[in-house]
Amino acid sequence: MEETKKVMLSGIKPTGDLTLGSYLGAIKNWAERAEQFDCYYFMADLHALTTRNNPADLRRRTLEQLAQYVACGLDPEKNTLFIQSHVPAHAELGWVLNCYTMFGELSRMTQFKDKSRKNADNVNGGLFTYPSLMAADILLYQPDYVPVGDDQKQHVELTRDIAQRFNNLYSDTFKIPEPYIPKIGARVMDLQDPLSKMSKSDDVGTGRVCLMDKPEDIARKFKRAVTDSETGERCVRYAPEEKPGVANLMQIYAACTGRSFDAIEDEFAGHGYGDFKTAVGEAVIETLRPIREEASRIMKDKGYLETLCKNGAEKASYIANKTLRKVYKKVGLVPAVR
């Protein structure tokens, strides 16, 4: 008898372009999870509405992100890939859980405080209550694990509190998910500011490399990458505290070529930074080339994209609606006649 896989779920807002950091730090490892877990990955487009977006850009980025996931190796036959807004149960359960989330809990959320400062002219209700929607995103699929970084731990903790509160009131309804600390990929820093993580929301983009960047743009960005100060020891050596720029480039080169830091130091012994940065740029170009080409092909195949969206939404809805029906019954809503 085949053992049932544990369920894992993760969502990313399509509000920026996926970067080299997104790929090497996380997505590259996701494909391996399908052998161990029943994985759900969704494009969190409803969450993107808490800030003002150009509608055409949001639609494009949502579909591009989906195409890039597939191009990065996430097989839609082995993973459930879908767009959040295509599964109405997310918004429906989000409202119900709003009614079981305390005002004080929401007001203590660190990201609400941070985003309120950054978007002082648009502190809307969705920005305040989105943790309840995030709890719905998770609990609909009864997952065992939710991959989290440091910035999302608070949301998973709140989700667990909401689920336990609901279960205590109405008997066991939701599985209590556990945070999952994912396998650490390469930590890719900004090419212009190697003390800051490469960000997909950096509008300027001079220090980031996006998955869909053209080869000539990638080469140019690496040629301009920060290495050491002019007074430093100008050699390729892995010393993160002394030489954060060089260390970042070595991390990237190692992740793209599989070479160790010692091997990289030997390879570029006696060479200037110019040779090293050129080699890193070329390695990244070749790593991203098949992803860019496959994502571009998928984006041009409207029929395949529509099928991908439809199949993903159907698979996700089947599970999500079972949970939603159970919740509606527990809270006393009259079932709809279908």
Steps between C-alpha positions, in 0.01 A plus 500: 500500500645835393557745784306827469729797448505789744352821358704819450377839378664827400390817321688800357352835401548584130598859581856484373712307254653173623876538541814292498468510879144359481627212289830409669368571849169313479335390175794286387439274799121487467496244221662246734215538749245341266650158568449538874197729535164576340584860405270796433653819355278798423536848354365721780335759278229589754770602747653722234189721513601648838727734303417686180611317185473567131230242404676394179829454687332290771340270241828466310708432809252243633515297179875552463558373853292192427692439175833551674411250773445236233817605317696467826400135526171497689311229312125581505432126496686461831417836661172691523572840343217755499397864518348597834207700356399200286397317820218710658523298823805708597300824520200323653692333781702818542181685600395229744842498666490882522220439749722271709809722497535759774564868429794500740660208318484677167626829642812327633605362163845632415442507124187713541704759689780490242270521199293775658812712529599430140147559363379779729257627233331159463457332840192302398292232672654224290846596618378460859306173460712317243642264768148352526500440125846348532365268770221399261755439223676254727216331688288427190744227397554345843879513454747337733772754423537859386847612386590823676776754517559726797259762361208255486530310831257738669233424238527125547478545877183707457358239261557231764329718764196560275473130414521394865241763600260374232562134589434572868169662415373251242703179542792398278464668163848615402831319512749709697787565258864493600757750371749337264854627487594435137831374373727802481588597147758757400447828682520749214564862589451820301781553247526869592440458874639160607379554857135491382309206356420513127140621484232427242326826592800722424359728229840635399643155447866592457606258772268213416492243222154385388427158352385659175791743460675495163855354495656837415323663797617225735860539378483877549364471854777263606770717345373785716460285814658628821807305616738666749589852588794632302726468805420132564698192406397443139477123468223241472471365853196392702491735799138618550575757770806649334391463137117473486484591130751233397338246734161565338641445152671181618169373646330561167781341298507196730122455474510522119807281439507263797858600581624540856635828634851352510474399134377847407789664685745274313331568166538877532832517682703776334200631306342841543140558603407574140563139393315369804192716451486410131513128586225534761282686251551228237417225750178676596407557134534128428310405818207726417498449123281184496264651760457821302451316171247252645307772686487708181371199305228435761392866503445484122290182529169647619322166471751329729485789750121486511508124553762539771287758682181297459647168614678658796187681616292182469747293703531769768123568511419135561694504827420860597124461455490192724652705780273798431182286509609360835562850638167636372315212666686549831418874519133450408472621141221346292650277228443617144288287269719401206 
